[in-house]
Tab-separated table of C-alpha atoms and ligand atoms in Angstrom:
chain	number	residue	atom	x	y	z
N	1	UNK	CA	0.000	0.000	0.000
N	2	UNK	CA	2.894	2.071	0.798
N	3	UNK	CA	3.719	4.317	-2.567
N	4	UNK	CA	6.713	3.597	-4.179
N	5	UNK	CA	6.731	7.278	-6.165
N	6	UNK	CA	7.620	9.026	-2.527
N	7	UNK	CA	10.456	6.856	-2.411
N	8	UNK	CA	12.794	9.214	-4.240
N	9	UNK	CA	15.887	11.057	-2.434
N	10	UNK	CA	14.099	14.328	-3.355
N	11	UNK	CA	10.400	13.444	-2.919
N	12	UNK	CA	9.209	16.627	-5.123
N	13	UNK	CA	11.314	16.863	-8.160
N	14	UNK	CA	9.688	13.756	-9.736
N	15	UNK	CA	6.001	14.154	-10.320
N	16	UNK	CA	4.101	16.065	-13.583
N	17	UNK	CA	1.236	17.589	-12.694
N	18	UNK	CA	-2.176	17.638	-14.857
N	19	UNK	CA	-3.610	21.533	-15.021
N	20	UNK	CA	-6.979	20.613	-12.723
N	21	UNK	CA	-4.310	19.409	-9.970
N	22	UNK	CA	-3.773	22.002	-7.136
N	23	UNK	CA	-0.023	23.013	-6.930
N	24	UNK	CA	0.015	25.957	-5.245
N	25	UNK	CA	-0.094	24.950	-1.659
N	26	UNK	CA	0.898	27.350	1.465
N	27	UNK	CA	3.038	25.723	3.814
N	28	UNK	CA	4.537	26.991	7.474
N	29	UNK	CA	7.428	26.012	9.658
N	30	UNK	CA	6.991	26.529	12.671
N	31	UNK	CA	10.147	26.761	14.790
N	32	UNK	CA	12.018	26.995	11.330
N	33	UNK	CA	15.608	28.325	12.616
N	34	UNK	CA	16.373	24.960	14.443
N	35	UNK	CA	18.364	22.219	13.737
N	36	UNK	CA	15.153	20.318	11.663
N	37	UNK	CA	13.413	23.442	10.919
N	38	UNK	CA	16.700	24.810	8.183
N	39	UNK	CA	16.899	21.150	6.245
N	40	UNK	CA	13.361	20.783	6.717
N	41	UNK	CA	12.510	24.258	4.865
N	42	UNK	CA	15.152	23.883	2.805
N	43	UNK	CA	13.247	20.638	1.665
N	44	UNK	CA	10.401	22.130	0.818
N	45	UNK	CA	11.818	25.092	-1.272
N	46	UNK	CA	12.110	22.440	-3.971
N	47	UNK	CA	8.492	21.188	-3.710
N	48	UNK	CA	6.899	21.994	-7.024
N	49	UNK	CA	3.510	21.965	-4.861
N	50	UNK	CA	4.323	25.207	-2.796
N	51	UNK	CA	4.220	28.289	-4.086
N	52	UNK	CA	4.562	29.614	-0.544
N	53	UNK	CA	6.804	29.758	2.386
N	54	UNK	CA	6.399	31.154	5.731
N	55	UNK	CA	8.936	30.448	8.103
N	56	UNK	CA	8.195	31.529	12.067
N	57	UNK	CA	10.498	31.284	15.113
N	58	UNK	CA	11.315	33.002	17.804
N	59	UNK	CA	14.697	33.779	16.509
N	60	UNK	CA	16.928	33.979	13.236
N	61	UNK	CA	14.077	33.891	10.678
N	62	UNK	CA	14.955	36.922	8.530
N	63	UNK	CA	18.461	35.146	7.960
N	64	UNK	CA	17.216	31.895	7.087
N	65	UNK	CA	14.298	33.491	5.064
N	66	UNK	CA	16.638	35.544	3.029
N	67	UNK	CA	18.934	32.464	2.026
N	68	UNK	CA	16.789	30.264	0.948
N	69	UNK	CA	14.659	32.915	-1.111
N	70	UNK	CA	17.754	32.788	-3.204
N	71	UNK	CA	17.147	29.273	-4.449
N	72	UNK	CA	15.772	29.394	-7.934
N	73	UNK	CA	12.699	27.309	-7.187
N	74	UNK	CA	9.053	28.449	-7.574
N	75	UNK	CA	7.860	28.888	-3.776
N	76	UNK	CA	8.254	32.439	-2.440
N	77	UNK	CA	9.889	32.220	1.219
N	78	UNK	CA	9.123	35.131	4.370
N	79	UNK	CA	10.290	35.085	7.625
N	80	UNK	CA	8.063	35.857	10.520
N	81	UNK	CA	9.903	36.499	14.279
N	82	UNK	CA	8.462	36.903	17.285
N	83	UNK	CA	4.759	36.269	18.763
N	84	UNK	CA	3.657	39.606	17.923
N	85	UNK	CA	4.131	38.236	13.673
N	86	UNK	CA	2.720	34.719	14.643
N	87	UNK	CA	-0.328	35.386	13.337
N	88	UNK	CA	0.882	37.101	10.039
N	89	UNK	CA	2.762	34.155	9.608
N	90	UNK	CA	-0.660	31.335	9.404
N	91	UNK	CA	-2.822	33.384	7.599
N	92	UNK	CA	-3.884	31.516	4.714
N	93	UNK	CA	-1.557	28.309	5.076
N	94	UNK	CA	-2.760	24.505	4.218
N	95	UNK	CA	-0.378	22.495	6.073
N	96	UNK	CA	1.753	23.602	9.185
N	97	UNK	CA	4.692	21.584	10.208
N	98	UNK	CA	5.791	22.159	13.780
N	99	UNK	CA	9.511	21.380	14.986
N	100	UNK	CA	9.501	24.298	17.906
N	101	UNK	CA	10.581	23.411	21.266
N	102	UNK	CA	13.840	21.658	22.950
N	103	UNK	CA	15.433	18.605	21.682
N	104	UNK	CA	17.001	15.792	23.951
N	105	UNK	CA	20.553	15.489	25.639
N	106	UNK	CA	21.951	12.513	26.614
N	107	UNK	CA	20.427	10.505	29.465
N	108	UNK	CA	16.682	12.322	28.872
N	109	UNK	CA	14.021	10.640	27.751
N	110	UNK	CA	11.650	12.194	25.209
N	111	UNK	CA	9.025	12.536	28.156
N	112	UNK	CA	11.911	15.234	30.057
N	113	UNK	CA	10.761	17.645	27.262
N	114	UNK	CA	6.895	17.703	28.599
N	115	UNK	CA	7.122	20.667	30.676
N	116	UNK	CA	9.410	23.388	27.898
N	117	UNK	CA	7.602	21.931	24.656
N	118	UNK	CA	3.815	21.332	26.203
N	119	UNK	CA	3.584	24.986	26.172
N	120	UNK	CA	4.829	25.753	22.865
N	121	UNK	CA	3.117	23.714	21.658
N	122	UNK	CA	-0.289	24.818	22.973
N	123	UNK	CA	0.756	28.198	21.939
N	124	UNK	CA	1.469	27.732	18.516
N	125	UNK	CA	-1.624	25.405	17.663
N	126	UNK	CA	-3.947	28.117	19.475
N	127	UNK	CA	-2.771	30.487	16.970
N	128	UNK	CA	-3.225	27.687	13.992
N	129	UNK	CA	-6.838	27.358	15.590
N	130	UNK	CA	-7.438	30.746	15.240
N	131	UNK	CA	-5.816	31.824	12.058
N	132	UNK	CA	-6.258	28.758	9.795
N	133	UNK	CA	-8.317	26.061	11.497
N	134	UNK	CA	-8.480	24.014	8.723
N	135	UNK	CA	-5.032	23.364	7.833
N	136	UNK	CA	-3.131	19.819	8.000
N	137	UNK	CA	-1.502	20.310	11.474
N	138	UNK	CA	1.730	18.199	11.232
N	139	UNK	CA	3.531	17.926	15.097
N	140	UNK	CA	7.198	16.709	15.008
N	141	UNK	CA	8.039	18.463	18.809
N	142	UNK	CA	7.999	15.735	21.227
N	143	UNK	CA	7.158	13.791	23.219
N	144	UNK	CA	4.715	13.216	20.021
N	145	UNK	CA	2.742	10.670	22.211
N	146	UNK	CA	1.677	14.076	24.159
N	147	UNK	CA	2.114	17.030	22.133
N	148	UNK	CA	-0.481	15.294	19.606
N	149	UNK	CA	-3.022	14.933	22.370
N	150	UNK	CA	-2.314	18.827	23.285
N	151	UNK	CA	-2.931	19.986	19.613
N	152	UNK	CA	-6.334	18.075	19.805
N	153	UNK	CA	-7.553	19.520	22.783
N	154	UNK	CA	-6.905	23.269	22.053
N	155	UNK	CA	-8.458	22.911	18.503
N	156	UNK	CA	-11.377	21.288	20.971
N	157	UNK	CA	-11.544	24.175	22.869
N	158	UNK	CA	-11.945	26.397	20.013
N	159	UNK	CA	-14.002	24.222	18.377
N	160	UNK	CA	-12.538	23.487	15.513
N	161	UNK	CA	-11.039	19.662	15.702
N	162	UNK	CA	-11.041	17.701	12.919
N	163	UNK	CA	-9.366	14.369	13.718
N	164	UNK	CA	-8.309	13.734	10.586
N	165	UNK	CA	-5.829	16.819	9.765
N	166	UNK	CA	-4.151	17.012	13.373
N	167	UNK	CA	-0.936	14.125	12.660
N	168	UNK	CA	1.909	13.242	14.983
N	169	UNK	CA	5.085	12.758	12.250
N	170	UNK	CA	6.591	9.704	13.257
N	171	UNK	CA	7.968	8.802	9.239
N	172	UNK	CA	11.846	8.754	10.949
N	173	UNK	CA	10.496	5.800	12.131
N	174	UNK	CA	9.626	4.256	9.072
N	175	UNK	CA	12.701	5.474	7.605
N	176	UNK	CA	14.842	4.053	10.350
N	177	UNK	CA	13.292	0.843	9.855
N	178	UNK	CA	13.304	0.690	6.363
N	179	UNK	CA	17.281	1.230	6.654
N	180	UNK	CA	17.929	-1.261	9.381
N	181	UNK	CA	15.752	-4.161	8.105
N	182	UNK	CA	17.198	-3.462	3.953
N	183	UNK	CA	20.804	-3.332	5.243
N	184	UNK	CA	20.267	-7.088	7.494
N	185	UNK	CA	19.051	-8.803	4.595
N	186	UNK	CA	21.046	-6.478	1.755
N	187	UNK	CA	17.663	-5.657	-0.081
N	188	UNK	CA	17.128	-3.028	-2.043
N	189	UNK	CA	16.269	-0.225	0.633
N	190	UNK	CA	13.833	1.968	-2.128
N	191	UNK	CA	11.512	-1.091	-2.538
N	192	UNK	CA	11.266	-1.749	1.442
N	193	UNK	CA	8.446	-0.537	3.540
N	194	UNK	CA	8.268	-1.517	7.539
N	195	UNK	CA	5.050	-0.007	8.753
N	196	UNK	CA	5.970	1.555	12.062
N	197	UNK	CA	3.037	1.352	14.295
N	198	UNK	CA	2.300	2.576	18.018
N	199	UNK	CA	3.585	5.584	19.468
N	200	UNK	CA	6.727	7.826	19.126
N	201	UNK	CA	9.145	6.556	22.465
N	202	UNK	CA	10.906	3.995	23.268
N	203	UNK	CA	8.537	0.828	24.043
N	204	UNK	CA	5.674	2.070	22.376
N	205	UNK	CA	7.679	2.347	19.033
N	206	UNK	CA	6.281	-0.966	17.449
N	207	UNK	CA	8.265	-1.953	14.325
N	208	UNK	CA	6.230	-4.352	12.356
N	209	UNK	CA	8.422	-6.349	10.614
N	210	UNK	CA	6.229	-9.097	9.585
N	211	UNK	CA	4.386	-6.818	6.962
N	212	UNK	CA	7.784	-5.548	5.806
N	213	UNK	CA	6.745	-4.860	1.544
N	214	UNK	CA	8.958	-7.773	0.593
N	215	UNK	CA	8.850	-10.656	3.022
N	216	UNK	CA	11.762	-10.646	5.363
N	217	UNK	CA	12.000	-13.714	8.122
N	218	UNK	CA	14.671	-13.312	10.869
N	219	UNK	CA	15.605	-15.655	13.958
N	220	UNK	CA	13.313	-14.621	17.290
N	221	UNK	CA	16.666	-13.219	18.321
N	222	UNK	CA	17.478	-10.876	15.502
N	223	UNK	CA	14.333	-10.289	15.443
N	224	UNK	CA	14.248	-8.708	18.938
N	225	UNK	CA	17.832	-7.244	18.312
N	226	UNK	CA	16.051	-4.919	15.385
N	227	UNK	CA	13.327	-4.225	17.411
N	228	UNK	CA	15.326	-2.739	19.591
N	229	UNK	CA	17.397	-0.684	17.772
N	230	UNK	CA	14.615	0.676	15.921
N	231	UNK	CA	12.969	1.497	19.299
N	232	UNK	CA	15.923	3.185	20.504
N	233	UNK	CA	17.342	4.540	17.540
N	234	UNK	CA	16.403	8.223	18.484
N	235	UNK	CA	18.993	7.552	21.225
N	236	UNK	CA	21.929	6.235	19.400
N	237	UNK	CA	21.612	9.946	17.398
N	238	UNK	CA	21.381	11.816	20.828
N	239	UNK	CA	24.061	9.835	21.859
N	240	UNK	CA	26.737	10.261	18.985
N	241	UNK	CA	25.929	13.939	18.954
N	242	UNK	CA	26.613	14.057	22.905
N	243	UNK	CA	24.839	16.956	23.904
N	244	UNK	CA	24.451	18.514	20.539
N	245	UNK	CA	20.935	17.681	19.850
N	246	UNK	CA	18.570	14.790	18.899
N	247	UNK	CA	17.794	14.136	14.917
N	248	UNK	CA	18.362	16.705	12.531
N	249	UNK	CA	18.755	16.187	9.141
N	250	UNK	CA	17.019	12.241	8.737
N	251	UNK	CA	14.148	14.087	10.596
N	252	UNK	CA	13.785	16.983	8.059
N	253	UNK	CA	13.991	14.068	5.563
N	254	UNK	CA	11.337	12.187	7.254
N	255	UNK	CA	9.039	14.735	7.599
N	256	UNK	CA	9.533	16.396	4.173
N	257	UNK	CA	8.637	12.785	2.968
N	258	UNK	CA	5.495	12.930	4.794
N	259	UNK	CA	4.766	16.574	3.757
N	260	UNK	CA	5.002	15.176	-0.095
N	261	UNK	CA	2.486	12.826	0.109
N	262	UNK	CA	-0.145	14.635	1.906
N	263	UNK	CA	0.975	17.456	-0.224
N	264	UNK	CA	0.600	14.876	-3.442
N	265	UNK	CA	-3.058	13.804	-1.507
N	266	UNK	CA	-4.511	16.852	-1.221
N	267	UNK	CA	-3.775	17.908	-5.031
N	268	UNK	CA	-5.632	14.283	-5.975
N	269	UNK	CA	-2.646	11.725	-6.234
N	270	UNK	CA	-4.790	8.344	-5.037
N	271	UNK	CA	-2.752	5.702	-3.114
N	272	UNK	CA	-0.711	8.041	-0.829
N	273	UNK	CA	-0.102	6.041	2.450
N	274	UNK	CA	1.945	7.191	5.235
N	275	UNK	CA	2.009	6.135	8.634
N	276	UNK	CA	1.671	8.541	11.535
N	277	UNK	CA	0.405	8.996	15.002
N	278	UNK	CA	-3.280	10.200	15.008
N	279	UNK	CA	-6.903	10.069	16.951
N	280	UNK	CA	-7.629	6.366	16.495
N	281	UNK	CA	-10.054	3.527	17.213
N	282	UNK	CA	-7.704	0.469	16.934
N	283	UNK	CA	-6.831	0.131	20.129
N	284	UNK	CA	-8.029	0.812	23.965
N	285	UNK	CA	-5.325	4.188	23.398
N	286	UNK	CA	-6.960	7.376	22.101
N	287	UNK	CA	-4.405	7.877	20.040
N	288	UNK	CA	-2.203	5.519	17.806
N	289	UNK	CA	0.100	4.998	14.765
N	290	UNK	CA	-0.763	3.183	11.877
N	291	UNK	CA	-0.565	3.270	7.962
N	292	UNK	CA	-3.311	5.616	6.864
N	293	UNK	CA	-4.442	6.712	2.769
N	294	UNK	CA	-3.877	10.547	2.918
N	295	UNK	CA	-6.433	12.258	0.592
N	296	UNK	CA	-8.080	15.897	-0.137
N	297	UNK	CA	-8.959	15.928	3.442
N	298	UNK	CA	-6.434	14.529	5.168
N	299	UNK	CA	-6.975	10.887	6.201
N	300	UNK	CA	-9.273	9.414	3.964
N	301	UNK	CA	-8.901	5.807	5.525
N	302	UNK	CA	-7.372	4.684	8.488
N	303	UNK	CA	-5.532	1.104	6.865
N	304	UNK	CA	-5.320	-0.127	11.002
N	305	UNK	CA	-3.339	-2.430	12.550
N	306	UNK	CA	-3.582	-5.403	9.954
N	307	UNK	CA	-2.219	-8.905	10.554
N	308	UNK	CA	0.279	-9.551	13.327
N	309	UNK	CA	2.783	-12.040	14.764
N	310	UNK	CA	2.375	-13.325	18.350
N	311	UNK	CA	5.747	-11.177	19.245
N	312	UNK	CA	4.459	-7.949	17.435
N	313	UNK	CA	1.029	-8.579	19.685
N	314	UNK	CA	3.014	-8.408	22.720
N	315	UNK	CA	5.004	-5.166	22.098
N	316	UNK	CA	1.653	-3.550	21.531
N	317	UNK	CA	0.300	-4.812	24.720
N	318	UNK	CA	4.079	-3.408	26.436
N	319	UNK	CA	3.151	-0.184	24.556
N	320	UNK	CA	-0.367	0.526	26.165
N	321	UNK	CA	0.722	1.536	29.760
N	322	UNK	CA	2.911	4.090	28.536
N	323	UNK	CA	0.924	5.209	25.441
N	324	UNK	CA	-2.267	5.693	27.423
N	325	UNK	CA	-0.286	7.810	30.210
N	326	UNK	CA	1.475	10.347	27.725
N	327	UNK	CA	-1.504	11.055	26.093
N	328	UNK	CA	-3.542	11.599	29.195
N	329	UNK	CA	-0.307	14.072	30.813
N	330	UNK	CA	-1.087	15.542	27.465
N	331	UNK	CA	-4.814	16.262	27.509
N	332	UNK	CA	-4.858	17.280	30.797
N	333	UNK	CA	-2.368	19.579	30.383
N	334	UNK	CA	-4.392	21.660	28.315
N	335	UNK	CA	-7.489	21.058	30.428
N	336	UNK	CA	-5.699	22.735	33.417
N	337	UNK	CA	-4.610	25.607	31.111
I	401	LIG	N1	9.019	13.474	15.620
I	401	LIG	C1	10.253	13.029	15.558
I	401	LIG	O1	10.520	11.931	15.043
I	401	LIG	C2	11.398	13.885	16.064
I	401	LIG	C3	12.713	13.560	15.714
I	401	LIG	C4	13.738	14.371	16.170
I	401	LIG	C5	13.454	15.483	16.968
I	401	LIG	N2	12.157	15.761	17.295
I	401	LIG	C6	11.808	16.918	18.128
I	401	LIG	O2	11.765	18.099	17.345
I	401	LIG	C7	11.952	19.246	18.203
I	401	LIG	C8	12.957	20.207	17.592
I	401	LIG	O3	14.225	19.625	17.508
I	401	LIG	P1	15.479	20.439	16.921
I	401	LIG	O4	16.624	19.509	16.929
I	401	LIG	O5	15.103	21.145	15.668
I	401	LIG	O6	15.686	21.529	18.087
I	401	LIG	P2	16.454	22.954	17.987
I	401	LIG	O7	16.674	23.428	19.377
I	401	LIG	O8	17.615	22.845	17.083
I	401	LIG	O9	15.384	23.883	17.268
I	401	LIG	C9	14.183	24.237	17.869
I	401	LIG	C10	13.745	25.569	17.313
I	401	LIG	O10	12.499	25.889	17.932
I	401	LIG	C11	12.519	27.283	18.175
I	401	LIG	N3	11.539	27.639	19.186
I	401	LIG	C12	11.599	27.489	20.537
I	401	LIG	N4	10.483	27.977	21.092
I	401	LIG	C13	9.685	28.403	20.091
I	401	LIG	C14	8.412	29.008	20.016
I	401	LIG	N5	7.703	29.267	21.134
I	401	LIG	N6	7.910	29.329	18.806
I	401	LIG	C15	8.619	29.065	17.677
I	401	LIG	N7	9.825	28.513	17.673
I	401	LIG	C16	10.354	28.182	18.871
I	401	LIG	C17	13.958	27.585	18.586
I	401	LIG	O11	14.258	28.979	18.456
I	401	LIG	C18	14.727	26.714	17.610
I	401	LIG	O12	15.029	27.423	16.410
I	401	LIG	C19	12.369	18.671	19.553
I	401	LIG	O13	11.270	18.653	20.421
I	401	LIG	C20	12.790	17.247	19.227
I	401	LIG	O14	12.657	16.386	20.324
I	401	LIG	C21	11.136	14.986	16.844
């Protein structure tokens, strides 16, 4: 189900467009100046599908505004700085990605970053409420498992939800998956798809490896060893960069491979599947990652769980616990707002 025509190193240089197809998307970053938000705007400066730019943060914006409006490529790029040019910076925008807030150090879990990024979060998608309420609302700020709740309940609040444009961006798993699992059996990694199910921390990442697009079998051992490392591979970044940051540039990657296909969705593409962490009925948790067909409106289908191994039942179960706690820190952290 997964499309093969995102799998490209640069997801947006490879499609033609019929004249009836939209292609003139607006598209914010919010939080823009950081370590994803430069790759990932720099990203989507080459998306033939945006014809505009606006990048917000709460520093360095006109710099990295005026750079990349040098590159020769169709969509027109503004900075916006401060609170007081949040606003400014929404009005009119389809799909916001948000990568504001602190990354990890070594030692923290993505859970340490509840109490700096719950609020900047809340900030920034009261604004989105306000300004464009019916944009795709793409979160990449952890912890995901939380920050996705928080979006939900302040578009609540202002009563504007829509379940099915509020997404939690959790391709790097996918991505990481894809790597690990084509480099242990030396496959081909363009035509290999792990659907990365769960949530977006450590145990409740659930690689499912038994739906891998071609068949891949692995002893129970290896198996676990991939799991693992997939799991925890967030942490072997935060680690190598030893105090430097989390995931940079595979994230701005990830999520400008997610941004292509809802991009390619909304203009009419059929067949766009991604997964990502959303409002869900699969499970007993409110909220939960799974391969969903993007369309005009966001998600069009939710694809679900699907078929899985006894082992891949289990690290769902170990998921729920944790799952079902982050996203309840995160709802009623907006309730006691
Ligand atoms: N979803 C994922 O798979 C994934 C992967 C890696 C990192 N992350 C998360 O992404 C977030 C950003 O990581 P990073 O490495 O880019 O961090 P960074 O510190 O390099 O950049 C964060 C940016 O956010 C800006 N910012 C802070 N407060 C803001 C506000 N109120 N409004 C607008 N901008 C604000 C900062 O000025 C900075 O430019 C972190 O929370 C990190 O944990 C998520």
């Amino acid at each position: 189900m997964f499309s093969r025509l995102s799998r490209h190193a640069v997801f947006f240089c490879k499609r033609s467009f019929s004249s009836t197809q939209q292609q003139n998307f607006k598209v914010a970053v919010l939080g823009a100046s950081g370590g994803i938000g430069q790759p990932l705007s720099l990203l989507l400066k080459t998306s033939p599908l945006i014809t505009e730019l606006s990048l917000y943060d709460i520093a360095h914006t006109p710099g990295v505004a005026a750079d990349l409006s040098h590159i020769e490529t169709k969509a027109k790029v503004r900075g916006f700085m401060g609170p007081s040019q949040l606003k400014e910076s929404l009005r009119g925008v389809e799909v916001v990605l948000i990568p504001a807030g602190v990354p990890r150090k070594p030692g923290m879990t993505r859970d340490d970053l509840f109490n700096t990024n719950a609020s900047i979060v809340r900030d920034l998608c009261t604004a989105c409420a306000e300004v464009c309420p019916q944009a795709m609302i793409c979160i990449i700020t952890n912890p995901v498992n939380s920050t996705v709740p928080i979006a939900s309940e302040v578009f609540k609040k202002k009563g504007v939800y829509d379940p099915k444009r509020i997404f939690g961006v959790t391709t790097l798993d996918t991505v990481r998956a894809n790597t690990f699992i084509a480099e242990a059996k030396k496959l081909d990694v363009s035509k290999v798809t792990v659907p990365v199910i769960g949530g977006h921390s450590g145990v409740t990442i659930v690689p499912v490896i038994s739906q891998t697009t071609i068949p891949v079998s692995f002893p129970q051992e290896e198996r676990e060893r991939l799991t693992k490392r997939i799991q925890n591979a967030g942490t072997e970044v935060v680690e190598a960069k030893a105090g430097a940051g989390s995931a940079t540039l595979s994230m701005a990657y990830a999520a400008s491979k997610f941004t292509a296909s809802l991009l390619e969705a909304m203009a009419g593409f059929e067949g766009k599947v991604e997964c990502a962490f959303v409002k869900s009925e699969e499970t007993e948790a409110k909220y939960f990652a799974t391969p969903l067909l993007l369309g005009k409106n966001g998600i069009e289908k939710n694809l679900g769980i699907g078929k899985l191994i006894e082992y891949e039942v289990k690290l769902v179960s170990d998921a729920m616990a944790e799952l079902k706690a982050n996203i309840k820190k995160g709802e009623e952290f907006v309730k006691q707002s």
